[in-house]
CSV table of C-alpha atoms in Angstrom, one decimal:
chain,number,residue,atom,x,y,z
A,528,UNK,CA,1.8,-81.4,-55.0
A,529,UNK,CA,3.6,-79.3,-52.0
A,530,UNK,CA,6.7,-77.6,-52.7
A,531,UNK,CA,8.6,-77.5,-49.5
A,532,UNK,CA,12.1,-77.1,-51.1
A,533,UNK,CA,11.1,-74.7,-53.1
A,534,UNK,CA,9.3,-72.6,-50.7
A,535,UNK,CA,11.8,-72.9,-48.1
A,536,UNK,CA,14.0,-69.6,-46.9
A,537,UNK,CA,17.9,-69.9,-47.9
A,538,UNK,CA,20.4,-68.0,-46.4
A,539,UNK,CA,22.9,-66.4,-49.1
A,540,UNK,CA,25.8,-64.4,-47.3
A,541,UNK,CA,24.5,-62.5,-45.0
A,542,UNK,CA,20.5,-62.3,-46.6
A,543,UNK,CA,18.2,-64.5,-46.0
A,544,UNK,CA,16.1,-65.6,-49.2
A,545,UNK,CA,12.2,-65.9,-49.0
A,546,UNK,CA,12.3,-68.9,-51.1
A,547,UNK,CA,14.8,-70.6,-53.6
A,548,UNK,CA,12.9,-69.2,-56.9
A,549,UNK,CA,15.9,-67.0,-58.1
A,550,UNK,CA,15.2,-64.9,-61.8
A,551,UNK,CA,18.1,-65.8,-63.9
A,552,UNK,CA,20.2,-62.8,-65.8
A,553,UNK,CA,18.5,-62.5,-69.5
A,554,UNK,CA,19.9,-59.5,-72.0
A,555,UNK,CA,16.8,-57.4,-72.7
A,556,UNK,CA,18.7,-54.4,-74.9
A,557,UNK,CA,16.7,-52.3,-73.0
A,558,UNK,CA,19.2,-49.9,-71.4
A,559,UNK,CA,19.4,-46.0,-72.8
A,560,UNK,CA,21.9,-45.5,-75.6
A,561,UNK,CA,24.1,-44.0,-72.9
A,562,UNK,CA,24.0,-46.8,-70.6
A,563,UNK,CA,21.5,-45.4,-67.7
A,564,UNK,CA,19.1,-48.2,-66.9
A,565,UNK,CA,15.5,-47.4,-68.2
A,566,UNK,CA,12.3,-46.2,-66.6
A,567,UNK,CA,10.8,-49.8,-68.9
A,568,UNK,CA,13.6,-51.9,-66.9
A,569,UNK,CA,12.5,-50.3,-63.5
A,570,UNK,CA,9.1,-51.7,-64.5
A,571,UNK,CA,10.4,-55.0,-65.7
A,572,UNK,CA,12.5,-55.9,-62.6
A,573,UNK,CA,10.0,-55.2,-60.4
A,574,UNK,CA,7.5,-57.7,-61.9
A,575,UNK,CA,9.8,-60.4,-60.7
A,576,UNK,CA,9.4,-59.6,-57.1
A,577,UNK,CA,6.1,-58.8,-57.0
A,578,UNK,CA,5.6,-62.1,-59.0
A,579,UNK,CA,7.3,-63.8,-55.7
A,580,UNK,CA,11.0,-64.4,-57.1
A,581,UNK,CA,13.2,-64.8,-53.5
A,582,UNK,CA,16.0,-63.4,-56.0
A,583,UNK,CA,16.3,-61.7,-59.2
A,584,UNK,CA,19.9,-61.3,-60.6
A,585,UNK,CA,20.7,-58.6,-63.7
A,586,UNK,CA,20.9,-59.2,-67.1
A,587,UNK,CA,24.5,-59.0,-68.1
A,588,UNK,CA,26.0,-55.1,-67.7
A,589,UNK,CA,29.3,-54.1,-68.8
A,590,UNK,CA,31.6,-52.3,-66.8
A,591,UNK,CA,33.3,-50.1,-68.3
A,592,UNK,CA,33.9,-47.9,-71.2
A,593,UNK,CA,36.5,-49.4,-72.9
A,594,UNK,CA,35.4,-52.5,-74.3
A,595,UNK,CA,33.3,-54.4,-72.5
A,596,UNK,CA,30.1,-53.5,-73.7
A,597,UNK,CA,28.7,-56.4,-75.5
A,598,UNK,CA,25.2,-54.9,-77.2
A,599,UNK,CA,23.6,-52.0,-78.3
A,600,UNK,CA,21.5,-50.3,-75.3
A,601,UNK,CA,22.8,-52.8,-73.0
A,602,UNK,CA,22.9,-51.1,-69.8
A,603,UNK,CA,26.3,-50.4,-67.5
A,604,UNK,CA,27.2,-50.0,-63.9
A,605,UNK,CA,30.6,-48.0,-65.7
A,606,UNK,CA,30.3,-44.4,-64.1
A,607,UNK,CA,28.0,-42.6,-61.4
A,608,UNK,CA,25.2,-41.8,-63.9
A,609,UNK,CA,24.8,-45.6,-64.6
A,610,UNK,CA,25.2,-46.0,-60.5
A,611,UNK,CA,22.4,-43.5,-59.9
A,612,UNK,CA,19.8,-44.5,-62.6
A,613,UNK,CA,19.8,-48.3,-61.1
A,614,UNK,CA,18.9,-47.2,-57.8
A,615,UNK,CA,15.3,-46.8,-58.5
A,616,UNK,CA,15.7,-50.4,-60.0
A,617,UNK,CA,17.1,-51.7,-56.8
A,618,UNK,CA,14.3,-49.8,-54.9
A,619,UNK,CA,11.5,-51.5,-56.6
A,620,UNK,CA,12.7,-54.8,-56.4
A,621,UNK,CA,13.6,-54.3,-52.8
A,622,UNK,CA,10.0,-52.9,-51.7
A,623,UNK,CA,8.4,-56.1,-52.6
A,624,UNK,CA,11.1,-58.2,-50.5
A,625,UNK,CA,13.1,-59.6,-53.2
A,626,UNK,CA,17.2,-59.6,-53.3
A,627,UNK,CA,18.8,-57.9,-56.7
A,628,UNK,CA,22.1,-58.6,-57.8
A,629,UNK,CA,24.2,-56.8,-60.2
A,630,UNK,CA,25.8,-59.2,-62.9
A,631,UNK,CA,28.7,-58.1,-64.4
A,632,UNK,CA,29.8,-58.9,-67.6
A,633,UNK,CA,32.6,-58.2,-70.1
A,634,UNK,CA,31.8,-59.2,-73.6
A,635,UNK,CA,35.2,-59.7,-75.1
A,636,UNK,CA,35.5,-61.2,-78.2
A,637,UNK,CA,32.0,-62.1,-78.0
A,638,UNK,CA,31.1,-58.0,-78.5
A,639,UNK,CA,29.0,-57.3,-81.0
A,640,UNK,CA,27.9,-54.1,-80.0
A,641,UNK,CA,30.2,-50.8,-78.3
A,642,UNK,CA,29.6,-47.2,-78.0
A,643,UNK,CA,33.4,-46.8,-77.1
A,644,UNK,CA,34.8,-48.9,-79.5
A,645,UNK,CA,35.0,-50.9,-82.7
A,646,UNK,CA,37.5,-52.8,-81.4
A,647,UNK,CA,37.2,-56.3,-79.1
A,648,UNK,CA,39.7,-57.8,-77.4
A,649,UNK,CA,40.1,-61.5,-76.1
A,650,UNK,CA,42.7,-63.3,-74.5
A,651,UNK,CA,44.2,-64.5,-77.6
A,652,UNK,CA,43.8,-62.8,-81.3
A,653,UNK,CA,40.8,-65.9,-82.1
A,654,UNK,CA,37.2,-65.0,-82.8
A,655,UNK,CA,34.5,-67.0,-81.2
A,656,UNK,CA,32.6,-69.7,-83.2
A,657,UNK,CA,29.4,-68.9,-85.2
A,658,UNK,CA,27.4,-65.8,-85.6
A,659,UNK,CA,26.4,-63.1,-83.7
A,660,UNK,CA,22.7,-63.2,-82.9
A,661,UNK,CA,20.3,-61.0,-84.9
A,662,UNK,CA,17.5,-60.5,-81.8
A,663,UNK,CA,20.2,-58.6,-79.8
A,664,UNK,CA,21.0,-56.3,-82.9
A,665,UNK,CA,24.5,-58.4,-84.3
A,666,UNK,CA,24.9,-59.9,-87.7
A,667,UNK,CA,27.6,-62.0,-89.1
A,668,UNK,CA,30.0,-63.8,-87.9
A,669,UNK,CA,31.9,-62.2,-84.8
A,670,UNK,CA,35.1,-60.0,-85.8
A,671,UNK,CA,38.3,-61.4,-84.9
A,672,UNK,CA,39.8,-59.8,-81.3
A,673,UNK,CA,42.7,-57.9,-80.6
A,674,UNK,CA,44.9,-60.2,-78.0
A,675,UNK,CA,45.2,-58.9,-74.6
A,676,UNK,CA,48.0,-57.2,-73.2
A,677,UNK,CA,49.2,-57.1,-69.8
A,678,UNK,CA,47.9,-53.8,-69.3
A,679,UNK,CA,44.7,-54.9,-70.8
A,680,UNK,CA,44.3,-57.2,-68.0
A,681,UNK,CA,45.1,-55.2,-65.5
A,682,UNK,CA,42.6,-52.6,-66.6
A,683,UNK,CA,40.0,-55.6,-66.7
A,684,UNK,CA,40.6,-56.1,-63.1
A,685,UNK,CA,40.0,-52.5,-62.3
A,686,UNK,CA,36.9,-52.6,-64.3
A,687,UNK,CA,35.7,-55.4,-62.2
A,688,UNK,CA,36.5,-54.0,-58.8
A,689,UNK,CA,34.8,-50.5,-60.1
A,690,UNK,CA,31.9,-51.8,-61.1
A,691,UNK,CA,30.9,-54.0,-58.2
A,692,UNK,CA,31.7,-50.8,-56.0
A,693,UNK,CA,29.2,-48.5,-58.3
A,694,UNK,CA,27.0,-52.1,-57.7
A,695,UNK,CA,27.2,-50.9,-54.1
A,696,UNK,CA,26.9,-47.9,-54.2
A,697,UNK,CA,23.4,-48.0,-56.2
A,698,UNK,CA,22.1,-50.8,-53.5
A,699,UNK,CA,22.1,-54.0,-54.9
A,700,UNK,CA,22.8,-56.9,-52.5
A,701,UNK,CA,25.9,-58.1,-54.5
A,702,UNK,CA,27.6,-58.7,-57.7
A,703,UNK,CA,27.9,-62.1,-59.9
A,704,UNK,CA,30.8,-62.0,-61.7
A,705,UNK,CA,29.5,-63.7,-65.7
A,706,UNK,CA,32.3,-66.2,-65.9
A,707,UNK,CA,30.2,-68.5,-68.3
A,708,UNK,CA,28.6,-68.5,-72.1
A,709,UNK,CA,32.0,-67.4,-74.1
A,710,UNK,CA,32.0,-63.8,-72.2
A,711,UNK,CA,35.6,-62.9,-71.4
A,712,UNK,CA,36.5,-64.4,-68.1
A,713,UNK,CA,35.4,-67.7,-69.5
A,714,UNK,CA,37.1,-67.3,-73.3
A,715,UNK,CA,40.1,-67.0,-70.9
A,716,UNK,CA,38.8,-70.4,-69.1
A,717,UNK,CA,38.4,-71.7,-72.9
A,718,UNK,CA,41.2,-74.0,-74.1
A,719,UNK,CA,40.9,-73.5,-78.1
A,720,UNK,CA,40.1,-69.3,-77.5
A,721,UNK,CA,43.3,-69.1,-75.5
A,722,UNK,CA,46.3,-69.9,-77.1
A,723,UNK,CA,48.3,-67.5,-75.0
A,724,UNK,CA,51.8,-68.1,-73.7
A,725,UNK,CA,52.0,-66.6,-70.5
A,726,UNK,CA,51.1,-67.1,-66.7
A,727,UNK,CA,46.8,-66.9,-68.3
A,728,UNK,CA,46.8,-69.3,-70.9
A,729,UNK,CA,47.8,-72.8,-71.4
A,730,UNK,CA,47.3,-75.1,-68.2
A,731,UNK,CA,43.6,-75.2,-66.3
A,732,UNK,CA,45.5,-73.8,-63.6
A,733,UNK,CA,46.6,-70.4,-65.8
A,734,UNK,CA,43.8,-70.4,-67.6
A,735,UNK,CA,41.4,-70.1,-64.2
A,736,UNK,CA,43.9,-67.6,-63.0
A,737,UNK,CA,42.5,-64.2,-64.0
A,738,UNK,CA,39.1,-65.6,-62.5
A,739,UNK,CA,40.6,-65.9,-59.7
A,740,UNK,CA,42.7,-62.7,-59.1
A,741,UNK,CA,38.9,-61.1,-60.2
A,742,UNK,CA,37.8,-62.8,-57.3
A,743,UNK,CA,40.1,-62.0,-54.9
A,744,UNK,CA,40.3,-58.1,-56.3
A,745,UNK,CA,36.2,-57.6,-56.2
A,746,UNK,CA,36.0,-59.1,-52.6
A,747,UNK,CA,38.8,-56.9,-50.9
A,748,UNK,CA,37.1,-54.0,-52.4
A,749,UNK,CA,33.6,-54.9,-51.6
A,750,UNK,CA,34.0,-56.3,-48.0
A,751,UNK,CA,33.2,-59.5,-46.4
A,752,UNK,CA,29.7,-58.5,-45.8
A,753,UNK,CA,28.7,-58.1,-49.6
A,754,UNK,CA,27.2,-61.2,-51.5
A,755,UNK,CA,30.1,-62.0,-54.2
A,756,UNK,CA,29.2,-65.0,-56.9
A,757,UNK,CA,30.3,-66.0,-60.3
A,758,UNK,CA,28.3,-67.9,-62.8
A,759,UNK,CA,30.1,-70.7,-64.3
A,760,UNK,CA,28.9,-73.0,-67.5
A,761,UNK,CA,30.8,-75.1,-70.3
A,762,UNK,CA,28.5,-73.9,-73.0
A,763,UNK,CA,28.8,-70.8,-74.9
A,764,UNK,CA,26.2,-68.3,-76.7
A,765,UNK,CA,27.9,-69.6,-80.0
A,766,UNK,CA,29.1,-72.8,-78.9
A,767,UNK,CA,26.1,-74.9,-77.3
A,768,UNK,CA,28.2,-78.4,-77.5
A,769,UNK,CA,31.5,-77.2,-75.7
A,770,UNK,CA,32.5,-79.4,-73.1
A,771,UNK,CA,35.5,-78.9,-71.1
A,772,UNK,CA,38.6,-81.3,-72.5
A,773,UNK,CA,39.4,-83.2,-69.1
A,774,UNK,CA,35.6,-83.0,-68.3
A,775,UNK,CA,35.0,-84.2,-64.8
A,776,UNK,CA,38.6,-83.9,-63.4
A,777,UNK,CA,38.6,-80.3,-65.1
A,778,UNK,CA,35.6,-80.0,-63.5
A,779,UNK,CA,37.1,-80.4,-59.9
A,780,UNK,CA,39.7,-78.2,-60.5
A,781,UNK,CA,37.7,-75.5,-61.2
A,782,UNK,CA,34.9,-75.8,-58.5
A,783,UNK,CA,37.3,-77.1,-56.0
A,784,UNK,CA,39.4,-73.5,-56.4
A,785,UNK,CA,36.2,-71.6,-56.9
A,786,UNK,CA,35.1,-73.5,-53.2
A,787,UNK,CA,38.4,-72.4,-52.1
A,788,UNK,CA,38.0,-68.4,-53.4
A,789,UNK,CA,36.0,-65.6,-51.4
A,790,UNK,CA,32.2,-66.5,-53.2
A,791,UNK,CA,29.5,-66.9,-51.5
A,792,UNK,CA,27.8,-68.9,-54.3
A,793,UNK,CA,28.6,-70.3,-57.8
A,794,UNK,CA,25.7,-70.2,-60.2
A,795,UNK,CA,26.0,-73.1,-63.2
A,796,UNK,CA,24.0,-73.0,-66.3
A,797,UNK,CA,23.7,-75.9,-68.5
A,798,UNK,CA,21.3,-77.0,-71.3
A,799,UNK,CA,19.3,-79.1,-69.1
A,800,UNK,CA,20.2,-78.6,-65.4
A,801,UNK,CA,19.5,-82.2,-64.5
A,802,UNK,CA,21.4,-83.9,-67.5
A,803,UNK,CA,24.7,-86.2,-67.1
A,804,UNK,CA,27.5,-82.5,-68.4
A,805,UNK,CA,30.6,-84.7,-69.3
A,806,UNK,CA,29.3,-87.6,-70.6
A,807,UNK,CA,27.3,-91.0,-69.8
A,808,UNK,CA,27.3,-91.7,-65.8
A,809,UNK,CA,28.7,-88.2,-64.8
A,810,UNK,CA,27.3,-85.8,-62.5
A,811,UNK,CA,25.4,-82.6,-63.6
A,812,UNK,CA,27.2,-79.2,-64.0
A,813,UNK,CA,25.4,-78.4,-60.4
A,814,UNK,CA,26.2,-81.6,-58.9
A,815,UNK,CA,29.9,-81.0,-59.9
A,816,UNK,CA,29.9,-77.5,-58.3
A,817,UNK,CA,27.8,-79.0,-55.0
A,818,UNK,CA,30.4,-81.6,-54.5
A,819,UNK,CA,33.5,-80.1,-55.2
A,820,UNK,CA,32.8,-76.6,-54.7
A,821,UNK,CA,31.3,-76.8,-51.1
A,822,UNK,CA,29.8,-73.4,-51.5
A,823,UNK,CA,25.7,-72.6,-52.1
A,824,UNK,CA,24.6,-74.0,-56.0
A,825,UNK,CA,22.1,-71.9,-58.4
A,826,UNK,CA,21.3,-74.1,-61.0
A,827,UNK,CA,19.8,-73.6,-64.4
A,828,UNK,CA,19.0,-75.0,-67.5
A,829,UNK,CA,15.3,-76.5,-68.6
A,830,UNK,CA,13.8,-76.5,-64.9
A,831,UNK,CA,10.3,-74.7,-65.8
A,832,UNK,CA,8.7,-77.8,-64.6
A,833,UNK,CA,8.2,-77.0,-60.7
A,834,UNK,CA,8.3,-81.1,-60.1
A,835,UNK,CA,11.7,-81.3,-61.2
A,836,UNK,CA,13.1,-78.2,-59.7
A,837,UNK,CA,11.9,-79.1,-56.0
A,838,UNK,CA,13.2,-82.9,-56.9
A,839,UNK,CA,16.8,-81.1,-57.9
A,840,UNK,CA,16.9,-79.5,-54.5
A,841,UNK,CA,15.6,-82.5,-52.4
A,842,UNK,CA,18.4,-84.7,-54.3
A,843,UNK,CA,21.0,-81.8,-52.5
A,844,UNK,CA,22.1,-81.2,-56.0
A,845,UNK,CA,21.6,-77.3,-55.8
A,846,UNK,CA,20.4,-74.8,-53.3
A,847,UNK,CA,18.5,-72.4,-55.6
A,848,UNK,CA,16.9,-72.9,-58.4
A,849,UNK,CA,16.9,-70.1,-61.5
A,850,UNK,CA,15.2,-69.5,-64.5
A,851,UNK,CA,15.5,-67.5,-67.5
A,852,UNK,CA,12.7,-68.4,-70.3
A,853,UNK,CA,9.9,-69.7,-67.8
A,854,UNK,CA,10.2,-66.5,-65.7
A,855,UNK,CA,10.2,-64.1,-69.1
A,856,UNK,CA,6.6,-66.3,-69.8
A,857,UNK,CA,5.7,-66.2,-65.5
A,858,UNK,CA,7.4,-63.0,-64.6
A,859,UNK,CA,5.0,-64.5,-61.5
A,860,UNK,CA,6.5,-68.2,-61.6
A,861,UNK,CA,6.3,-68.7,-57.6
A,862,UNK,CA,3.0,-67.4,-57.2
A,863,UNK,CA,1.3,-69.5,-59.7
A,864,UNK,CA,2.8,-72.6,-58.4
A,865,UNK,CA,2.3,-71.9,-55.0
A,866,UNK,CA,-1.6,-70.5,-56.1
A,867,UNK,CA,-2.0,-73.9,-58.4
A,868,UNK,CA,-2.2,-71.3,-61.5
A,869,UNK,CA,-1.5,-73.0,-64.6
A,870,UNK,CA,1.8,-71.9,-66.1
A,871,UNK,CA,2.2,-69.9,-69.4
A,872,UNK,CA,4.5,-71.1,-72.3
A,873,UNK,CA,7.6,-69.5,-73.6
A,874,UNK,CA,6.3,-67.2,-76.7
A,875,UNK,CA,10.3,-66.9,-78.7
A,876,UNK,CA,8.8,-65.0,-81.1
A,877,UNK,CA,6.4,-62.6,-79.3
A,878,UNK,CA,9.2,-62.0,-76.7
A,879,UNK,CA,12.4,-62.1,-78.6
A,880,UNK,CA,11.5,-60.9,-81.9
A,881,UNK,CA,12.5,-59.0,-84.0
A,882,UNK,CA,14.6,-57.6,-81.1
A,883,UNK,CA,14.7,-58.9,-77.3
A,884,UNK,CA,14.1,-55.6,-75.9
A,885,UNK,CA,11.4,-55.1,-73.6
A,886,UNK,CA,7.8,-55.5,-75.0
A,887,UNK,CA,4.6,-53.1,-73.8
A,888,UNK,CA,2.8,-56.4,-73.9
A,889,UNK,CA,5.0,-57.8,-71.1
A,890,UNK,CA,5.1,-54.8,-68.6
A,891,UNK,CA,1.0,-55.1,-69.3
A,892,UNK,CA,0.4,-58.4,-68.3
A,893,UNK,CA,-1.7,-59.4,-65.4
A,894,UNK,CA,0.7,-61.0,-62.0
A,895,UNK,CA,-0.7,-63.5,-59.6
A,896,UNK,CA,-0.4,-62.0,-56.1
């Protein structure tokens, strides 16, 4: 079978794509205890564009040093040292012709690992459902948050806009802000995690807001040039079966103001990528942001199967396709399909077990070029 949609170029902002394979952000706890990216994550990126990934984005990487951090040796873009020790990162992925973008991420309530703190904070004083998960070092249920303060916020903000500046400055091609799987910016998006009062809680429209400002804040600091997404999803790490109240209609509030913001792209993760998200008849999560959002769709969720990732681009329900499990088994996904290589499967417990940090076997393995 050809690939055409697949193997087509996409122009994202001001880049142009080599193809619409795009590595999705996966925590690897691989980072050095003070944050630096590692020598092993140098090696690890750079798999994924020799393996013929278009795009690769970052795992999840907290900035700043308050409380963002959400694991153990997960790695930060929070100061200059973190800034300098991800531009050999960048520089790998870059020499093989591949984009690399910076995802940043504040844990909030869903922390269950800081250097800086023992404290988490959350929009309202709530702790998220279920338990924290053993392979990225947590154990027990998640400790309930301190609620936010104004000034909180405001510092979250600054965080944001800092960060994707040190993102800059260490040369990757732009920043996704992780508004999705019960991180902060989407317990604030989160009707039954925030119960607050103010202009941030209660409506869809309050609850979007800090989003929003985010947004708004990241782009007037980075320039119009500078690739600016945000990665958007209804399920959480410990909530796999959330679903947004008003489903579709909250759906086009969200995308429709998202459409209307300064991204370039939204990025929509889902448990299968192709499934009905609110219920019998609806569209997909993707198809939602495509149609309401008007702006450039990375979808994911169960599309290791190349057949129904190109079919998912020729139905115009996404632009790029990304993927997080079927890359960690095909660090060289786009080469073997495009070679006719038969695809390797997903090994949990060889990859992810005991802990997800990076494995010798993986950096080892042998890439289709």
């Amino acid at each position: 079978m050809t690939y055409n949609q697949l193997f087509s170029t996409f122009k994202l902002g001001n880049h142009t794509l080599d193809n619409r394979f795009v590595v999705a952000p996966m925590t690897r706890i691989s980072g050095e205890k003070d944050g630096r990216a590692s020598e092993a994550m140098k090696h690890y990126y750079e798999r994924y564009a020799k393996g013929g990934f278009g795009l690769v984005i970052s795992e999840g990487i907290y900035p700043d040093e308050s409380y963002s951090q959400g694991y153990h040796q997960q790695p930060g873009l929070a100061n200059d040292a973190h800034a300098q020790s991800w531009k050999p990162v960048v520089e790998a992925v870059r020499n093989h012709g591949a984009k690399l973008i910076a995802q940043l991420m504040h844990a909030g309530g869903q922390s269950q690992g800081n250097a800086f703190t023992d404290e988490t904070i959350a929009p309202s004083d709530i702790a998220p459902k279920g338990e924290q998960l053993g392979f990225y070092g947590g154990s027990g249920p998640f400790q309930t948050p301190k609620a936010m303060t104004k000034e909180d916020i405001t510092d979250v903000k600054d965080a944001f806009v800092q960060s994707a500046l040190l993102a800059k400055e260490a040369g990757f091609d732009g920043i996704e802000l992780h508004g999705a799987n019960g991180y902060l910016l989407d317990q604030f998006l989160t009707d039954y995690l925030n119960k607050r009062e103010d202009e941030y809680g209660g409506s869809v429209e309050n609850r979007l807001r800090l989003l929003l400002e985010v947004i708004e804040k990241v782009r007037s600091a980075v320039g119009e040039e500078y690739i600016v997404g945000i990665r958007i999803s209804q399920i959480k790490v410990a909530d796999s079966a959330h679903k947004w109240t008003d489903g579709e209609q909250e759906a086009e509030y969200i995308f429709s103001k998202l459409g209307e913001s300064a991204l370039d792209y939204i990025h929509v993760t889902d448990g299968d990528a192709t499934a009905p998200a609110f219920g019998e008849g609806t569209r997909t999560l993707a198809e939602a942001a495509k149609d309401f959002g008007g702006l450039p769709v990375i979808a994911n969720g169960k599309l290791g199967e190349p057949e129904k990732a190109e079919q998912l681009l020729k139905d115009g329900h996404a632009d790029l396709v990304s993927l997080g499990t079927s890359a960690l088994a095909n660090p060289d996904f786009p080469n073997r399909v495009q070679r006719g290589e038969e695809l390797k499967k997903f090994d949990f417990q060889k990859t992810l077990l005991p802990q997800a940090g990076i494995k010798d076997h993986e950096l080892q393995a042998t890439l289709v070029q």
